[in-house]
Amino acid sequence: MTDPELVRAYHGYIDCLNAQDWPGLDRFVHPDVAHDGKPLGLSGYRKMLQADYRAVPDLHFNIVQLVTKAPQIACRLRFDCTPSGTVFGLPVNGRRVRFEEHVFYTCDAGLIRDVRSIIDTEAIKAQITRT
Amino acid sequence: MTDPELVRAYHGYIDCLNAQDWPGLDRFVHPDVAHDGKPLGLSGYRKMLQADYRAVPDLHFNIVQLVTKAPQIACRLRFDCTPSGTVFGLPVNGRRVRFEEHVFYTCDAGLIRDVRSIIDTEAIKAQITRT
């Protein structure tokens, strides 16, 4: 895959998440995908994302900065949402929070195979402490 | 700057940090650098790094994953260190902690001008809670 193809594929992946098109996830994610070193596989990865949507019903993935060099992708994702209960161990309880996630992906045959993510939980904490 | 030049420059930057070569920082960092939206400028950026070394005397920057597409750089940095007191609001107090930082840089004329960073404070918290 060329870099422009990878950019297009990544946008397709993000559109797939935002549409909650779970059957379509296999067009972007490798059957043996791992997340932060955990070998979830496609079905485990899908379950993780579905759980994210249950915790944050208005979840929406926004690409802020995208750096691609095949087979690698790095992305800053921004969220602006109202998690209903506790997320990342933080009692957000319906408040509106804005935060980023910085994610690195390695692809294999054009599919996301390894994901390394850090979520800015400090930003969320600061927002729920302040309000 | 081409992508391979940017990779070389970034390795030079990391070597500069690890050598604590503060006068040499201007070879890599723009005079008007901003960090997470804060316009620190080169002198403020240098002070931030010097403060990091005071808090973590055995600080060492290790590149784990590097994605470059000029003028952008994304890097996973790994740390294995023993902060002497409190860092990121966490009472580490000399315990050994291992964690990552995911950083995105935008360069201008080959110099780092914008830095966006998230540190995996959750990993640190888990380690100091466990030990």
Tab-separated table of C-alpha atoms in Angstrom:
chain	number	residue	atom	x	y	z
A	1	MET	CA	0.000	0.000	0.000
A	2	THR	CA	1.259	3.488	-0.831
A	3	ASP	CA	1.044	6.324	1.693
A	4	PRO	CA	-1.952	7.987	-0.063
A	5	GLU	CA	-3.747	4.610	-0.147
A	6	LEU	CA	-3.054	4.193	3.550
A	7	VAL	CA	-4.467	7.672	4.273
A	8	ARG	CA	-7.632	6.771	2.362
A	9	ALA	CA	-7.905	3.415	4.155
A	10	TYR	CA	-7.486	5.114	7.549
A	11	HIS	CA	-10.234	7.613	6.781
A	12	GLY	CA	-12.390	4.624	5.790
A	13	TYR	CA	-11.605	2.982	9.133
A	14	ILE	CA	-12.584	6.107	11.090
A	15	ASP	CA	-15.800	6.452	9.044
A	16	CYS	CA	-16.531	2.788	9.814
A	17	LEU	CA	-16.143	3.426	13.582
A	18	ASN	CA	-18.290	6.568	13.468
A	19	ALA	CA	-20.988	4.654	11.570
A	20	GLN	CA	-20.668	1.791	14.095
A	21	ASP	CA	-20.506	-0.459	11.049
A	22	TRP	CA	-19.274	-3.481	13.014
A	23	PRO	CA	-19.654	-6.071	10.234
A	24	GLY	CA	-17.528	-3.772	7.989
A	25	LEU	CA	-14.613	-3.627	10.431
A	26	ASP	CA	-12.856	-6.567	8.743
A	27	ARG	CA	-12.149	-4.356	5.712
A	28	PHE	CA	-9.707	-2.365	7.890
A	29	VAL	CA	-8.622	-4.518	10.833
A	30	HIS	CA	-6.462	-7.635	10.705
A	31	PRO	CA	-7.913	-10.909	12.129
A	32	ASP	CA	-4.927	-11.066	14.514
A	33	VAL	CA	-4.964	-7.451	15.680
A	34	ALA	CA	-3.299	-6.616	19.005
A	35	HIS	CA	-4.061	-3.576	21.182
A	36	ASP	CA	-1.389	-2.281	23.552
A	37	GLY	CA	0.251	-5.697	23.441
A	38	LYS	CA	-2.975	-7.643	24.062
A	39	PRO	CA	-3.791	-10.114	21.245
A	40	LEU	CA	-7.498	-9.246	20.973
A	41	GLY	CA	-8.100	-10.507	17.459
A	42	LEU	CA	-10.786	-8.912	15.311
A	43	SER	CA	-13.715	-10.071	17.452
A	44	GLY	CA	-12.099	-8.876	20.699
A	45	TYR	CA	-11.219	-5.559	19.069
A	46	ARG	CA	-14.806	-5.149	17.868
A	47	LYS	CA	-16.099	-5.917	21.396
A	48	MET	CA	-13.744	-3.293	22.855
A	49	LEU	CA	-15.107	-0.657	20.462
A	50	GLN	CA	-18.708	-1.662	21.128
A	51	ALA	CA	-18.050	-1.306	24.866
A	52	ASP	CA	-16.616	2.181	24.201
A	53	TYR	CA	-19.902	3.141	22.517
A	54	ARG	CA	-21.940	1.763	25.401
A	55	ALA	CA	-19.917	3.887	27.853
A	56	VAL	CA	-19.976	6.923	25.552
A	57	PRO	CA	-23.144	6.868	23.445
A	58	ASP	CA	-22.232	10.107	21.585
A	59	LEU	CA	-18.665	8.966	20.838
A	60	HIS	CA	-17.276	10.401	17.603
A	61	PHE	CA	-13.744	10.003	16.271
A	62	ASN	CA	-12.219	13.207	14.847
A	63	ILE	CA	-8.842	13.144	13.117
A	64	VAL	CA	-6.747	16.132	14.195
A	65	GLN	CA	-3.292	15.167	12.909
A	66	LEU	CA	-2.386	12.215	10.730
A	67	VAL	CA	1.128	11.045	9.894
A	68	THR	CA	1.435	8.045	7.609
A	69	LYS	CA	4.449	6.223	6.310
A	70	ALA	CA	3.419	2.780	5.111
A	71	PRO	CA	3.017	0.406	6.866
A	72	GLN	CA	2.730	2.792	9.830
A	73	ILE	CA	0.081	5.316	10.808
A	74	ALA	CA	0.169	7.790	13.677
A	75	CYS	CA	-2.905	9.815	14.530
A	76	ARG	CA	-4.093	12.386	17.019
A	77	LEU	CA	-7.790	11.766	17.591
A	78	ARG	CA	-9.986	14.313	19.349
A	79	PHE	CA	-13.179	13.582	21.249
A	80	ASP	CA	-15.899	15.925	22.452
A	81	CYS	CA	-18.495	13.816	24.232
A	82	THR	CA	-20.596	13.142	27.326
A	83	PRO	CA	-19.766	9.727	28.838
A	84	SER	CA	-22.766	8.579	30.831
A	85	GLY	CA	-21.003	7.006	33.822
A	86	THR	CA	-17.410	6.153	34.673
A	87	VAL	CA	-14.805	6.018	31.891
A	88	PHE	CA	-11.108	5.261	32.314
A	89	GLY	CA	-11.848	5.012	36.034
A	90	LEU	CA	-13.113	8.601	36.120
A	91	PRO	CA	-16.651	9.509	37.257
A	92	VAL	CA	-17.631	11.697	34.310
A	93	ASN	CA	-21.369	11.076	34.864
A	94	GLY	CA	-22.801	12.835	31.838
A	95	ARG	CA	-20.540	15.876	31.869
A	96	ARG	CA	-19.125	17.099	28.567
A	97	VAL	CA	-15.427	16.360	28.202
A	98	ARG	CA	-12.923	17.111	25.450
A	99	PHE	CA	-9.738	15.111	25.170
A	100	GLU	CA	-7.287	13.535	22.764
A	101	GLU	CA	-5.950	10.068	22.074
A	102	HIS	CA	-2.576	9.559	20.419
A	103	VAL	CA	-2.507	6.281	18.506
A	104	PHE	CA	0.141	4.422	16.528
A	105	TYR	CA	-0.866	1.655	14.127
A	106	THR	CA	1.202	-0.850	12.185
A	107	CYS	CA	-0.499	-2.421	9.182
A	108	ASP	CA	0.010	-5.796	7.576
A	109	ALA	CA	-1.308	-6.375	4.059
A	110	GLY	CA	-3.205	-3.082	4.347
A	111	LEU	CA	-4.977	-4.076	7.572
A	112	ILE	CA	-4.418	-2.645	11.072
A	113	ARG	CA	-2.489	-5.286	12.993
A	114	ASP	CA	-0.878	-3.498	15.955
A	115	VAL	CA	-2.363	-0.568	17.885
A	116	ARG	CA	-0.613	1.446	20.613
A	117	SER	CA	-2.737	4.082	22.260
A	118	ILE	CA	-2.506	6.640	25.030
A	119	ILE	CA	-5.600	8.572	26.100
A	120	ASP	CA	-5.216	11.949	27.778
A	121	THR	CA	-6.992	10.989	31.005
A	122	GLU	CA	-5.304	13.930	32.778
A	123	ALA	CA	-7.287	16.313	30.550
A	124	ILE	CA	-10.542	14.549	31.474
A	125	LYS	CA	-9.643	14.625	35.156
A	126	ALA	CA	-8.940	18.369	35.016
A	127	GLN	CA	-12.315	18.977	33.349
A	128	ILE	CA	-14.440	16.966	35.769
A	129	THR	CA	-12.587	18.423	38.768
A	130	ARG	CA	-13.144	21.975	37.537
A	131	THR	CA	-16.879	21.654	36.784
B	1	MET	CA	13.723	18.606	4.404
B	2	THR	CA	13.227	15.101	3.063
B	3	ASP	CA	11.827	12.321	5.266
B	4	PRO	CA	15.259	10.632	5.721
B	5	GLU	CA	16.765	14.024	6.678
B	6	LEU	CA	13.961	14.528	9.187
B	7	VAL	CA	14.623	11.086	10.696
B	8	ARG	CA	18.328	11.972	11.074
B	9	ALA	CA	17.455	15.359	12.574
B	10	TYR	CA	15.057	13.740	15.059
B	11	HIS	CA	17.686	11.252	16.192
B	12	GLY	CA	20.017	14.236	16.621
B	13	TYR	CA	17.379	15.945	18.769
B	14	ILE	CA	16.948	12.881	20.998
B	15	ASP	CA	20.741	12.512	21.325
B	16	CYS	CA	20.885	16.200	22.305
B	17	LEU	CA	18.291	15.649	25.059
B	18	ASN	CA	20.030	12.527	26.355
B	19	ALA	CA	23.351	14.403	26.454
B	20	GLN	CA	21.581	17.320	28.205
B	21	ASP	CA	23.315	19.507	25.613
B	22	TRP	CA	21.167	22.564	26.353
B	23	PRO	CA	23.188	25.081	24.301
B	24	GLY	CA	22.842	22.704	21.291
B	25	LEU	CA	19.034	22.606	21.463
B	26	ASP	CA	18.678	25.492	18.991
B	27	ARG	CA	19.947	23.223	16.211
B	28	PHE	CA	16.676	21.250	16.494
B	29	VAL	CA	14.039	23.457	18.116
B	30	HIS	CA	12.444	26.567	16.633
B	31	PRO	CA	12.754	29.881	18.558
B	32	ASP	CA	8.930	30.081	18.639
B	33	VAL	CA	8.216	26.480	19.685
B	34	ALA	CA	4.851	25.717	21.321
B	35	HIS	CA	4.116	22.745	23.585
B	36	ASP	CA	0.543	21.492	23.875
B	37	GLY	CA	-0.675	24.888	22.708
B	38	LYS	CA	1.525	26.860	25.116
B	39	PRO	CA	3.922	29.264	23.323
B	40	LEU	CA	7.014	28.423	25.380
B	41	GLY	CA	9.652	29.591	22.918
B	42	LEU	CA	13.071	27.977	22.881
B	43	SER	CA	14.116	29.217	26.340
B	44	GLY	CA	10.852	28.079	27.953
B	45	TYR	CA	11.108	24.714	26.215
B	46	ARG	CA	14.685	24.309	27.463
B	47	LYS	CA	13.573	25.175	31.023
B	48	MET	CA	10.787	22.563	30.818
B	49	LEU	CA	13.311	19.887	29.800
B	50	GLN	CA	15.774	20.930	32.501
B	51	ALA	CA	12.967	20.665	35.072
B	52	ASP	CA	12.210	17.148	33.755
B	53	TYR	CA	15.832	16.173	34.439
B	54	ARG	CA	15.720	17.647	37.939
B	55	ALA	CA	12.604	15.563	38.700
B	56	VAL	CA	14.008	12.471	36.982
B	57	PRO	CA	17.824	12.486	37.246
B	58	ASP	CA	18.182	9.213	35.280
B	59	LEU	CA	15.826	10.303	32.496
B	60	HIS	CA	16.687	8.777	29.125
B	61	PHE	CA	14.693	9.119	25.908
B	62	ASN	CA	14.319	5.870	23.932
B	63	ILE	CA	12.688	5.856	20.504
B	64	VAL	CA	10.351	2.866	20.138
B	65	GLN	CA	8.386	3.778	17.012
B	66	LEU	CA	9.016	6.666	14.660
B	67	VAL	CA	6.737	7.797	11.837
B	68	THR	CA	7.902	10.746	9.763
B	69	LYS	CA	6.331	12.517	6.843
B	70	ALA	CA	7.901	15.939	6.436
B	71	PRO	CA	7.170	18.344	8.015
B	72	GLN	CA	5.575	16.038	10.608
B	73	ILE	CA	7.060	13.561	13.058
B	74	ALA	CA	5.223	11.147	15.354
B	75	CYS	CA	7.138	9.168	17.929
B	76	ARG	CA	6.559	6.671	20.706
B	77	LEU	CA	9.141	7.332	23.380
B	78	ARG	CA	9.816	4.851	26.175
B	79	PHE	CA	11.191	5.661	29.604
B	80	ASP	CA	12.604	3.373	32.267
B	81	CYS	CA	13.590	5.542	35.207
B	82	THR	CA	13.394	6.306	38.929
B	83	PRO	CA	11.848	9.743	39.533
B	84	SER	CA	13.038	10.976	42.918
B	85	GLY	CA	9.818	12.592	44.185
B	86	THR	CA	6.467	13.421	42.640
B	87	VAL	CA	6.075	13.473	38.859
B	88	PHE	CA	2.879	14.220	36.923
B	89	GLY	CA	1.210	14.578	40.326
B	90	LEU	CA	2.138	10.990	41.235
B	91	PRO	CA	4.256	10.143	44.317
B	92	VAL	CA	6.803	7.896	42.623
B	93	ASN	CA	9.448	8.570	45.323
B	94	GLY	CA	12.387	6.740	43.827
B	95	ARG	CA	10.549	3.666	42.560
B	96	ARG	CA	11.430	2.368	39.112
B	97	VAL	CA	8.719	3.062	36.556
B	98	ARG	CA	8.399	2.235	32.866
B	99	PHE	CA	6.057	4.196	30.659
B	100	GLU	CA	5.588	5.690	27.214
B	101	GLU	CA	4.975	9.122	25.787
B	102	HIS	CA	3.300	9.566	22.396
B	103	VAL	CA	4.428	12.800	20.758
B	104	PHE	CA	3.543	14.598	17.528
B	105	TYR	CA	5.832	17.310	16.173
B	106	THR	CA	5.379	19.750	13.316
B	107	CYS	CA	8.571	21.264	11.920
B	108	ASP	CA	9.175	24.597	10.268
B	109	ALA	CA	12.347	25.091	8.241
B	110	GLY	CA	13.648	21.822	9.715
B	111	LEU	CA	13.123	22.915	13.331
B	112	ILE	CA	10.535	21.570	15.802
B	113	ARG	CA	7.863	24.247	16.092
B	114	ASP	CA	4.767	22.515	17.503
B	115	VAL	CA	4.742	19.644	20.020
B	116	ARG	CA	1.691	17.683	21.160
B	117	SER	CA	2.343	15.084	23.820
B	118	ILE	CA	0.459	12.591	25.965
B	119	ILE	CA	2.260	10.723	28.731
B	120	ASP	CA	0.908	7.375	29.917
B	121	THR	CA	0.357	8.436	33.524
B	122	GLU	CA	-2.084	5.525	33.990
B	123	ALA	CA	0.826	3.098	33.485
B	124	ILE	CA	2.869	4.922	36.144
B	125	LYS	CA	-0.077	4.925	38.532
B	126	ALA	CA	-0.579	1.179	38.081
B	127	GLN	CA	3.104	0.553	38.815
B	128	ILE	CA	3.332	2.639	41.988
B	129	THR	CA	0.041	1.236	43.271
B	130	ARG	CA	1.207	-2.326	42.733
B	131	THR	CA	4.625	-1.991	44.369
